[in-house]
Tab-separated table of C-alpha atoms in Angstrom:
chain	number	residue	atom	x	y	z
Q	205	UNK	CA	9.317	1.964	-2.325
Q	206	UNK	CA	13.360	1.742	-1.791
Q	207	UNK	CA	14.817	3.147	1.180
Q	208	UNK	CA	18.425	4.571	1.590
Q	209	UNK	CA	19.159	6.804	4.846
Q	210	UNK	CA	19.651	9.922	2.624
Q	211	UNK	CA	15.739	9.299	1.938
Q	212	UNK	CA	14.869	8.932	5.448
Q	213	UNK	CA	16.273	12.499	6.434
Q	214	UNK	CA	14.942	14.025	3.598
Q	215	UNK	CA	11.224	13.162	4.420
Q	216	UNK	CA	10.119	15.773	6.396
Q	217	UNK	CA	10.664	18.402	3.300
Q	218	UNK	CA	10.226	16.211	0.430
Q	219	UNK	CA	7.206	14.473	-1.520
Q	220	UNK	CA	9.032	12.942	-3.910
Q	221	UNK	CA	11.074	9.787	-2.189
Q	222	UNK	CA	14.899	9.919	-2.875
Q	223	UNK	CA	15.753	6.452	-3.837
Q	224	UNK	CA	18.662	4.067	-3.660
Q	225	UNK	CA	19.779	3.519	-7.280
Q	226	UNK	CA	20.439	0.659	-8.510
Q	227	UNK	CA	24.024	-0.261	-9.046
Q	228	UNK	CA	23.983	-1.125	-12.429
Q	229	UNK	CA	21.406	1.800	-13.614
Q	230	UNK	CA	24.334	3.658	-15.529
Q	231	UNK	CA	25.248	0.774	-17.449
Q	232	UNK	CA	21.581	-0.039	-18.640
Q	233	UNK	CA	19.178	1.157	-21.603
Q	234	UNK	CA	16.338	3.446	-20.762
Q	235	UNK	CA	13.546	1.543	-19.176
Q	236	UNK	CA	10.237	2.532	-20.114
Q	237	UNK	CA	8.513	5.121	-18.421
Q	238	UNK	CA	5.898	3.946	-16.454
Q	239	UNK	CA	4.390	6.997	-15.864
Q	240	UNK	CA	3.150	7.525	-19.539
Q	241	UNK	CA	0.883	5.237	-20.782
Q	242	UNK	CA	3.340	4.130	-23.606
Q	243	UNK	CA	5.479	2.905	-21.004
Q	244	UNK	CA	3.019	0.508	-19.579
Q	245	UNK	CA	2.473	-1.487	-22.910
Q	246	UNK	CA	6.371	-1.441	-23.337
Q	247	UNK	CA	6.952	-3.091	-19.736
Q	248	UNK	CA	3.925	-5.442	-20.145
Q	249	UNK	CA	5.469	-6.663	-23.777
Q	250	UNK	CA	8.879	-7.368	-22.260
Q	251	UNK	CA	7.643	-8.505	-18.618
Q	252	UNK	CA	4.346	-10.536	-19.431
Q	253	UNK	CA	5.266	-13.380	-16.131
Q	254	UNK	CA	5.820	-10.502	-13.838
Q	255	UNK	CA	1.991	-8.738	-14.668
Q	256	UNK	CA	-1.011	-10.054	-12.535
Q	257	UNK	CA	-3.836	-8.202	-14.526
Q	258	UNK	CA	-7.949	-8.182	-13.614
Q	259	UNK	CA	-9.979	-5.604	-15.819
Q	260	UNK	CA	-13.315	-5.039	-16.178
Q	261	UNK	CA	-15.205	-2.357	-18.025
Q	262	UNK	CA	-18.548	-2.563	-16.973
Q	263	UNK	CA	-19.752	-2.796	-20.117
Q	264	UNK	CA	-19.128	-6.509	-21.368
Q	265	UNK	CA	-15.193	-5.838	-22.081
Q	266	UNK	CA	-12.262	-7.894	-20.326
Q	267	UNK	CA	-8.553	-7.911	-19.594
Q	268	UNK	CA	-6.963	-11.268	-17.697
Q	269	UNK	CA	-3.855	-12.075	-17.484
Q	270	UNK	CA	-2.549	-14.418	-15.065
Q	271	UNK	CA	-5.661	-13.207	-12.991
Q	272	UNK	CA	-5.274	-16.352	-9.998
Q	273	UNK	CA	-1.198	-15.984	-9.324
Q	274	UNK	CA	-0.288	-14.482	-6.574
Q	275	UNK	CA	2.063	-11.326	-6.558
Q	276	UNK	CA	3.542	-8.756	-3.883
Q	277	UNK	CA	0.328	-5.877	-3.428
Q	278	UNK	CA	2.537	-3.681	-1.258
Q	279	UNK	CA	0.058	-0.941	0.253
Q	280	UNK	CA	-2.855	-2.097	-2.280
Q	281	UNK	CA	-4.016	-4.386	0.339
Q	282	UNK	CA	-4.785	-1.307	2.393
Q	283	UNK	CA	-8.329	-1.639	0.868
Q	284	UNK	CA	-8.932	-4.482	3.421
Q	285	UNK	CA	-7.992	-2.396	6.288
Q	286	UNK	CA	-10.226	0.369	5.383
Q	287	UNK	CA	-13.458	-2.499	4.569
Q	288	UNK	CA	-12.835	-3.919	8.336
Q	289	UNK	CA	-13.246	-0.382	9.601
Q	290	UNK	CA	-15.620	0.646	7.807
Q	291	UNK	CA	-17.854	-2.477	8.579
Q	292	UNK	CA	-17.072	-1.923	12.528
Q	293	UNK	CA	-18.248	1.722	12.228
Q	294	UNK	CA	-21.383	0.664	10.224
Q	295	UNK	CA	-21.970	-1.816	13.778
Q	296	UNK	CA	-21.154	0.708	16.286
Q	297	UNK	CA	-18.073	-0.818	17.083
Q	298	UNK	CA	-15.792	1.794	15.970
Q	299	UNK	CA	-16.556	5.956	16.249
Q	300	UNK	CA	-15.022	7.800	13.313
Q	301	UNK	CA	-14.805	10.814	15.085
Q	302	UNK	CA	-12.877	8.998	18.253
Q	303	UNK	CA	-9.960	10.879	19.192
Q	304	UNK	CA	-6.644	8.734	18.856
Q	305	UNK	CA	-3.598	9.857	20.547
Q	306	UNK	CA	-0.897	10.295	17.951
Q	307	UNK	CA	1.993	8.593	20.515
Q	308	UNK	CA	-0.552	5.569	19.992
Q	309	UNK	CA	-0.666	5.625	16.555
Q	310	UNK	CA	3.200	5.892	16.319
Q	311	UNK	CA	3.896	3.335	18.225
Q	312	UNK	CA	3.301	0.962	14.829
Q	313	UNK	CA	5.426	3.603	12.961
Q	314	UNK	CA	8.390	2.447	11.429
Q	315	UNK	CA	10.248	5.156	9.616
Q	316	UNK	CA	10.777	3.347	6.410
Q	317	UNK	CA	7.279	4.183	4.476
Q	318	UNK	CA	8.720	6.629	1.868
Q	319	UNK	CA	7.780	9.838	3.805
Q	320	UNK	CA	3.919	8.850	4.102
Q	321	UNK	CA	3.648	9.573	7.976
Q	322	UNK	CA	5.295	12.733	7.937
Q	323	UNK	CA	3.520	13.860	5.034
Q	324	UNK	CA	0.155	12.933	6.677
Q	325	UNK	CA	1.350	14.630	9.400
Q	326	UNK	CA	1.565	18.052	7.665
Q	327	UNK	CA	-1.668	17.312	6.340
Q	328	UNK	CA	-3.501	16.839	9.580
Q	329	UNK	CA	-1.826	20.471	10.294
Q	330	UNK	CA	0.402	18.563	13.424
Q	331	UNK	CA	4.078	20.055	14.135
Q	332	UNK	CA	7.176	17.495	13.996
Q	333	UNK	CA	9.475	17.015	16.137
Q	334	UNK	CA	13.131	17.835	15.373
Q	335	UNK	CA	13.498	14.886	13.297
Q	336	UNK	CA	10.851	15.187	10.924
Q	337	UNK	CA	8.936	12.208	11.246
Q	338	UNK	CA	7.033	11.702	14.558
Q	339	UNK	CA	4.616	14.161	16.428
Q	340	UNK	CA	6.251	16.847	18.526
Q	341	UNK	CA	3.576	16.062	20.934
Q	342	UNK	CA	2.683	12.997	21.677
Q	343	UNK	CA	-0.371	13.484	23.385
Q	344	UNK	CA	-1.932	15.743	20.489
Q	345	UNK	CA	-4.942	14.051	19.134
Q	346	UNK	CA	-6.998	13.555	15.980
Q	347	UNK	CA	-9.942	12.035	15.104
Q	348	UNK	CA	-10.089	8.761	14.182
Q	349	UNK	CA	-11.651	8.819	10.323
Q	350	UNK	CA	-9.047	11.716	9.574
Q	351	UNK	CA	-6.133	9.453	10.536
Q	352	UNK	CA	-7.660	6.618	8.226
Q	353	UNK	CA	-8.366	9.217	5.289
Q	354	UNK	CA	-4.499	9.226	5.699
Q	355	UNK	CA	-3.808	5.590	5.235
Q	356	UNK	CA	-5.403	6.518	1.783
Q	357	UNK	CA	-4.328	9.615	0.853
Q	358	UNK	CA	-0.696	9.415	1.903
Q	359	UNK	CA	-0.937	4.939	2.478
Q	360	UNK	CA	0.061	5.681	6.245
Q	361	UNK	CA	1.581	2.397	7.133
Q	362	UNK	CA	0.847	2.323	10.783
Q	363	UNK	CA	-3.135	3.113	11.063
Q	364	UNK	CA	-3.505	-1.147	9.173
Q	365	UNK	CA	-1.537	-2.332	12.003
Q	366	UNK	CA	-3.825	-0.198	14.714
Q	367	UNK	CA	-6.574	-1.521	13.059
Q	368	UNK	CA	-5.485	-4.738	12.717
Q	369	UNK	CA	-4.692	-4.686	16.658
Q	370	UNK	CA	-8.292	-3.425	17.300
Q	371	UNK	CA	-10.285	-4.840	15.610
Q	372	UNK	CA	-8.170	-8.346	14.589
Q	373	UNK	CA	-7.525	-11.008	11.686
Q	374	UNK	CA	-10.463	-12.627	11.840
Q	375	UNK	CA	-12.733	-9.467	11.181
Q	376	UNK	CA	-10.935	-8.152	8.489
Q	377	UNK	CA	-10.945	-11.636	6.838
Q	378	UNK	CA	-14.441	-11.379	7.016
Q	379	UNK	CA	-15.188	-7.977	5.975
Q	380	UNK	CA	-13.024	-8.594	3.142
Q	381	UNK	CA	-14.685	-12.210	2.107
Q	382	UNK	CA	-18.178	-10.252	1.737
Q	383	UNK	CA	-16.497	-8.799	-1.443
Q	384	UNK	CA	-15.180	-11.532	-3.271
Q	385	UNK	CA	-11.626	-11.960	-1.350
Q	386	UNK	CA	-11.873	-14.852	1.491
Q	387	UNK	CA	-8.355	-15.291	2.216
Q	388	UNK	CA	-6.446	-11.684	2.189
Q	389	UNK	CA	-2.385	-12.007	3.173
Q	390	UNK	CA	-3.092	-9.951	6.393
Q	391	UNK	CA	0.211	-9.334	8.219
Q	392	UNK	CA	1.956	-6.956	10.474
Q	393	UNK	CA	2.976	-3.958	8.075
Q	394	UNK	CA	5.227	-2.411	11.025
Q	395	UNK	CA	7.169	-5.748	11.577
Q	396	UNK	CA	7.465	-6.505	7.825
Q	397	UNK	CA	9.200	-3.057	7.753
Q	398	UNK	CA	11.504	-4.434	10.493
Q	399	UNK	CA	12.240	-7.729	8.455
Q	400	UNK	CA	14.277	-5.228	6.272
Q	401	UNK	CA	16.935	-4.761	8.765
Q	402	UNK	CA	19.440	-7.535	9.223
Q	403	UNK	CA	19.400	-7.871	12.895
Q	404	UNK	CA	14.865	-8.539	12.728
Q	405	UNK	CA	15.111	-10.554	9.941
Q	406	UNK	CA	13.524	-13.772	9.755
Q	407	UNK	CA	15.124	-16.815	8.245
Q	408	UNK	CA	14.315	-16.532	4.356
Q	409	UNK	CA	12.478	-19.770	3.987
Q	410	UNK	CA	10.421	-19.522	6.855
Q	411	UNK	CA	6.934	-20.600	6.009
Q	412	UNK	CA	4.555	-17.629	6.051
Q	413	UNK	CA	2.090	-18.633	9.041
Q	414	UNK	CA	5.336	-18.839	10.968
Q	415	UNK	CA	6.716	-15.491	9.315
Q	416	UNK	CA	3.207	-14.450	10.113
Q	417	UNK	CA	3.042	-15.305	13.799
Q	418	UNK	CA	6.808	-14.014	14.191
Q	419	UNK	CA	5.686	-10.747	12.697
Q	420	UNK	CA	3.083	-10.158	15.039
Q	421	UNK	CA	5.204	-11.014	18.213
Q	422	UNK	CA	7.532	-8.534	16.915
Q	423	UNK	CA	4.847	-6.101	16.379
Q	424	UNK	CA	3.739	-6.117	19.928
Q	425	UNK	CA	7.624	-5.717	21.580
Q	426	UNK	CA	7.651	-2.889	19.079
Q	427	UNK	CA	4.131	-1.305	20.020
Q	428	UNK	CA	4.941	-1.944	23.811
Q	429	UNK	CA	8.667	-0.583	24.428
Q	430	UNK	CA	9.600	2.521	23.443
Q	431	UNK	CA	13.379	1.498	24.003
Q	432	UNK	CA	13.156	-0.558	21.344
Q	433	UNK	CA	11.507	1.892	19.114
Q	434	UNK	CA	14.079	4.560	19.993
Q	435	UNK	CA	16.934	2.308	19.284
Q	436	UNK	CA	15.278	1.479	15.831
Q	437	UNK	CA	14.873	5.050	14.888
Q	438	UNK	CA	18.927	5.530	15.883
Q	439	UNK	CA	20.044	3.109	13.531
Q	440	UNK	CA	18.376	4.163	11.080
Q	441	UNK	CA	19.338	7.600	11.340
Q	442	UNK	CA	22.711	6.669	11.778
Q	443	UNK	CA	23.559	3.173	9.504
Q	444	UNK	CA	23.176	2.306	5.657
Q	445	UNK	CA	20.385	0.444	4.601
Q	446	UNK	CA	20.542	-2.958	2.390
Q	447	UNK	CA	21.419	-2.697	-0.646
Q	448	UNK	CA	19.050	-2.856	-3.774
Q	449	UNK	CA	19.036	-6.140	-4.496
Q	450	UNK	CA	18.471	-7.332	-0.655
Q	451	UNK	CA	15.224	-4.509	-1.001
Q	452	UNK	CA	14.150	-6.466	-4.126
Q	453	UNK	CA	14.611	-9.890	-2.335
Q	454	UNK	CA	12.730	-8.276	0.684
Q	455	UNK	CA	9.889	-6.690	-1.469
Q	456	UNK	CA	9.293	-10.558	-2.449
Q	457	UNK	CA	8.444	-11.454	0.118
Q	458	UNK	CA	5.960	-9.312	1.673
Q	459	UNK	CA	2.112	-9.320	1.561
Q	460	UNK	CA	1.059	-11.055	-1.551
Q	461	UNK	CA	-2.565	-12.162	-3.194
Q	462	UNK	CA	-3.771	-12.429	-7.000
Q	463	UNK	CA	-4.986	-9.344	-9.069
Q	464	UNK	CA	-8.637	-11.250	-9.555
Q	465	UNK	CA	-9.581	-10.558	-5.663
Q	466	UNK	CA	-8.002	-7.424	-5.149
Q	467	UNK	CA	-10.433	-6.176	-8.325
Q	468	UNK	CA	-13.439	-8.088	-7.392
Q	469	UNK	CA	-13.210	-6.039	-3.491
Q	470	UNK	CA	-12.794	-2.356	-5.457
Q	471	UNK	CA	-15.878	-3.516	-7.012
Q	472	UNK	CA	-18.103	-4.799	-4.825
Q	473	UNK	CA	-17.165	-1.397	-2.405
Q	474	UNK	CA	-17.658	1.054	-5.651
Q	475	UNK	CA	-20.890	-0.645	-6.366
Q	476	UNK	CA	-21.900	-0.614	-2.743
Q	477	UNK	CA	-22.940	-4.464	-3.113
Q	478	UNK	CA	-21.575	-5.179	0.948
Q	479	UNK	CA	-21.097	-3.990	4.277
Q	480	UNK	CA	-18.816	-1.156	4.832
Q	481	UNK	CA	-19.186	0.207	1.256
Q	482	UNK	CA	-20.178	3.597	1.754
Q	483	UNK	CA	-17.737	4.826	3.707
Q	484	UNK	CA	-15.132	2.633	2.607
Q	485	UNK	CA	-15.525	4.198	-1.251
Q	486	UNK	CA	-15.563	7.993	0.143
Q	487	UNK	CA	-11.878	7.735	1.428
Q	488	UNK	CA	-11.448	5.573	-1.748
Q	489	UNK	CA	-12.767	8.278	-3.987
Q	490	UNK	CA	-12.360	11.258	-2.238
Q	491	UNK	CA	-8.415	12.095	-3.213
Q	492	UNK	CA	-9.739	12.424	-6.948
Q	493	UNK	CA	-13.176	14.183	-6.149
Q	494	UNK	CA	-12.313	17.318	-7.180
Q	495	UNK	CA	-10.754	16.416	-10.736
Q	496	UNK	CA	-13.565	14.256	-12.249
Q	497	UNK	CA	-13.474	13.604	-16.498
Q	498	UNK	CA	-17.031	14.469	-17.927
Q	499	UNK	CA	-19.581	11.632	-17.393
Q	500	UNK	CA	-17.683	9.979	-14.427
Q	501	UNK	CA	-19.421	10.523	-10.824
Q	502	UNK	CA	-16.080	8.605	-8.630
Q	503	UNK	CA	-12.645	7.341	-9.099
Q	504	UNK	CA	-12.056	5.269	-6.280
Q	505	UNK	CA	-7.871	4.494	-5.791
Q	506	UNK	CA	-5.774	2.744	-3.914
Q	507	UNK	CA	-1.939	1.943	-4.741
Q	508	UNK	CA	1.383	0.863	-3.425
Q	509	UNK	CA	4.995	0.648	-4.538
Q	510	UNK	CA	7.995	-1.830	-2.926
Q	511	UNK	CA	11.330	-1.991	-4.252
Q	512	UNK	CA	10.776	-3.805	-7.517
Q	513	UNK	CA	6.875	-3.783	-6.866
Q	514	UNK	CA	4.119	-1.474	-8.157
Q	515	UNK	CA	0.288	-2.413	-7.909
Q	516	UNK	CA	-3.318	-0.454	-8.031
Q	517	UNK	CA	-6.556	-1.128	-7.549
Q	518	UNK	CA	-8.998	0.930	-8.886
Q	519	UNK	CA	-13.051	1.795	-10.001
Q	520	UNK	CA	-14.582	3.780	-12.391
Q	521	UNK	CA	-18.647	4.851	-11.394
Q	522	UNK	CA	-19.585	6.020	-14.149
Q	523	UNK	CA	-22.781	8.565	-14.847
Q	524	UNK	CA	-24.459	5.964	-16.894
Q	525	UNK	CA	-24.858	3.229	-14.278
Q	526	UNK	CA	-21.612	1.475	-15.374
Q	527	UNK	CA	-18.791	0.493	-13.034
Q	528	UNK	CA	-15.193	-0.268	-14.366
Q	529	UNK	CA	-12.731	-1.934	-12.066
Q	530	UNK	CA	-9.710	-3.721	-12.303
Q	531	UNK	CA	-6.496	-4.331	-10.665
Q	532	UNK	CA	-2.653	-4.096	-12.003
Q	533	UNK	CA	-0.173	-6.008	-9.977
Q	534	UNK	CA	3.321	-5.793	-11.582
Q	535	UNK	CA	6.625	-7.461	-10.261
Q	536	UNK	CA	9.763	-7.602	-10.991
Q	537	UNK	CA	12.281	-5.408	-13.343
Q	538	UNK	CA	11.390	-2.078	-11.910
Q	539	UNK	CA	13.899	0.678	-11.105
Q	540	UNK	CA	14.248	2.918	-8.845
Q	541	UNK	CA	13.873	5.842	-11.050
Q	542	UNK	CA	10.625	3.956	-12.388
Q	543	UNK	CA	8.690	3.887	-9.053
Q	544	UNK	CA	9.684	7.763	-8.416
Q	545	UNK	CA	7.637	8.609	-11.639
Q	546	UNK	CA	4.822	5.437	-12.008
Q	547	UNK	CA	1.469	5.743	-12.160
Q	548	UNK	CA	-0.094	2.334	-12.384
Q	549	UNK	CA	-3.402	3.383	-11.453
Q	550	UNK	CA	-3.564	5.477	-14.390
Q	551	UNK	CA	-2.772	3.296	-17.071
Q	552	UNK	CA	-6.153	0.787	-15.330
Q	553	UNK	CA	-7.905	3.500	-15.064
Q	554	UNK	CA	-6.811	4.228	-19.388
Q	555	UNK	CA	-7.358	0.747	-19.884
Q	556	UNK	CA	-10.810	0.414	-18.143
Q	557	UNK	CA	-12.061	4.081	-20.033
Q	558	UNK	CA	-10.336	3.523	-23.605
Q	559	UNK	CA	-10.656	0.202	-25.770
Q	560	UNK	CA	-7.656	1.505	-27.729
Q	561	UNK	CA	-5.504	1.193	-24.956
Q	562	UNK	CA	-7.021	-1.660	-23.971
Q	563	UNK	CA	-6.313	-3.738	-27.050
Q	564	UNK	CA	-2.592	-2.222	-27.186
Q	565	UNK	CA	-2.110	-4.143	-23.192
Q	566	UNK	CA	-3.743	-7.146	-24.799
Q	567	UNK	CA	-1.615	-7.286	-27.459
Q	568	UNK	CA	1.983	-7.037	-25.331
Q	569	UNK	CA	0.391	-9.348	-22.795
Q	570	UNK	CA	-0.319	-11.668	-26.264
Q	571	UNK	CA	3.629	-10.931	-27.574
């Protein structure tokens, strides 16, 4: 999601992000409202190269649209994070109820996540300190599988880098290949939070293993000196952000990978088909457990949202046997006041329950 320094002080007492508008939002129509279903076939009709689309009912029924090119997934490719632990706690390399020290956790945490640390923060019942966004106490633990249920819940952006660090690359590559996705765009989230701000910016054609490799380097100066961390938190407390359009340039840029993988891992987890499954589709499921429609048995989620980016991933177990699943990766034209309000995972999860709606994407994707 945007950032603007009026948003970052406003996290510890808000849900709801306050974004950085756009500057020419005043001067511009109405843009559809992508938190109504309506909205979605609108957006698709009048952005059809900016919609990577994978959906499958379960039931013989498909929706492709440019299924193999690959788009920004901001925190969608969270799912892969979650797989690789869940696989190293199915092998005893990982235990779930581990107690992590939050300063260890935060010291991946850059302050530019749209309020998702601090609000899994209040969740886990753990006081602030007088900024709103980092443990009062350091030292305070949890256990491990709660602070993971966060990365879900609330996409904590730190807890994929600490379990990236742990258990590395090549492991959640793996994990993630079991279930259909053998080459996932795994990168340092903390340090592509850092390429936002001018002075840790890398140049803007660097090629990605070497935008890779510097994000990890810059990773480990972060997670190893709390100067630097300190100094990072200052300025942004203290100086304006890019503007919109450098977000939007940055967004591009980030983590990236076609809608047909992301779909084909939600299913293979829902269905329980690999390694890691079982777990890995309780934290997927278990934010919509208690609000079930009649004849489903789990809605497994997960979502993200960059300036000018909004993606889900999603399943559909359904009492009968059947399992829906599909993926919605959209990119480009998207306003701020549009990712405050959009619910992509509900117009898949429309999409995968109602052939109506179905048909109506079809046809905008069609024109």
């Amino acid at each position: 999601m945007p950032f603007s320094r009026r948003h970052l002080l406003a996290t510890a007492g808000a849900t709801a992000p306050l974004l950085l508008l756009a500057p020419s939002a005043a001067a511009r129509p109405s843009p559809p409202d992508l938190g109504a279903p309506d909205g979605w076939v609108a957006w698709f009709r009048a952005h059809r190269g900016g919609v990577g689309l994978f959906l499958d009912d379960g039931r013989g029924n498909r929706l492709v649209h440019r299924p193999h090119a690959a788009q920004p997934l901001a925190s969608a490719i969270k799912v892969v994070h979650l797989l690789g632990y869940a696989v190293a706690v199915e092998r005893g390399e990982l235990d779930p109820r581990e107690q992590i020290r939050l300063g260890d956790w935060e010291r991946y945490y850059v302050p530019l996540d749209g309020g998702a640390h601090p609000a899994a923060l209040r969740h886990l019942g753990i006081p602030t300190d007088d900024t709103g966004l980092h443990a009062a106490d350091p030292d305070h633990r949890v256990a491990l599988d709660d602070a993971v249920a966060t990365m879900i819940r609330f996409s904590d952006s730190a807890i994929p880098d600490l379990l990236r660090d742990r258990l590395g690359v090549r492991a959640l590559r793996r994990a993630a290949a079991t279930g259909g996705w053998p080459d996932p765009d795994l990168r340092s989230m903390c340090a592509e939070y850092l390429f936002l701000l001018p002075e840790h910016a890398p140049p803007a054609h660097l090629p990605l293993p070497a935008r890779r490799a510097r994000g990890f380097a810059l990773e480990r100066r972060y997670r190893d000196d709390p100067a630097l961390r300190r100094r990072v938190l200052d300025r942004l407390l203290t100086t304006p952000l890019p503007s919109w359009d450098e977000q939007r340039a940055w967004g591009d840029r980030t983590m990236a990978a076609p809608a047909r993988p992301l779909a084909a891992l939600h299913r293979a987890t829902a269905t329980g088909a690999i390694p890691g499954a079982a777990l890995a589709r309780t934290h997927l499921e278990r934010p919509r457990a208690g609000a079930l429609p009649p004849g489903v048995d789990g809605i497994g989620y997960k979502g993200g949202s960059l300036p000018g980016v909004l993606t889900a991933g999603l399943t559909v177990r359904r009492a009968d046997g059947s399992t829906g699943s599909g993926a919605l990766l959209a990119h480009g034209d998207i306003t701020p006041e549009q990712l405050t309000t959009a619910d992509p995972g509900g117009a898949v999860h429309l999409a995968l329950q109602d052939p109506a709606y179905r048909d109506r994407l079809a046809a905008a994707l069609r024109g």
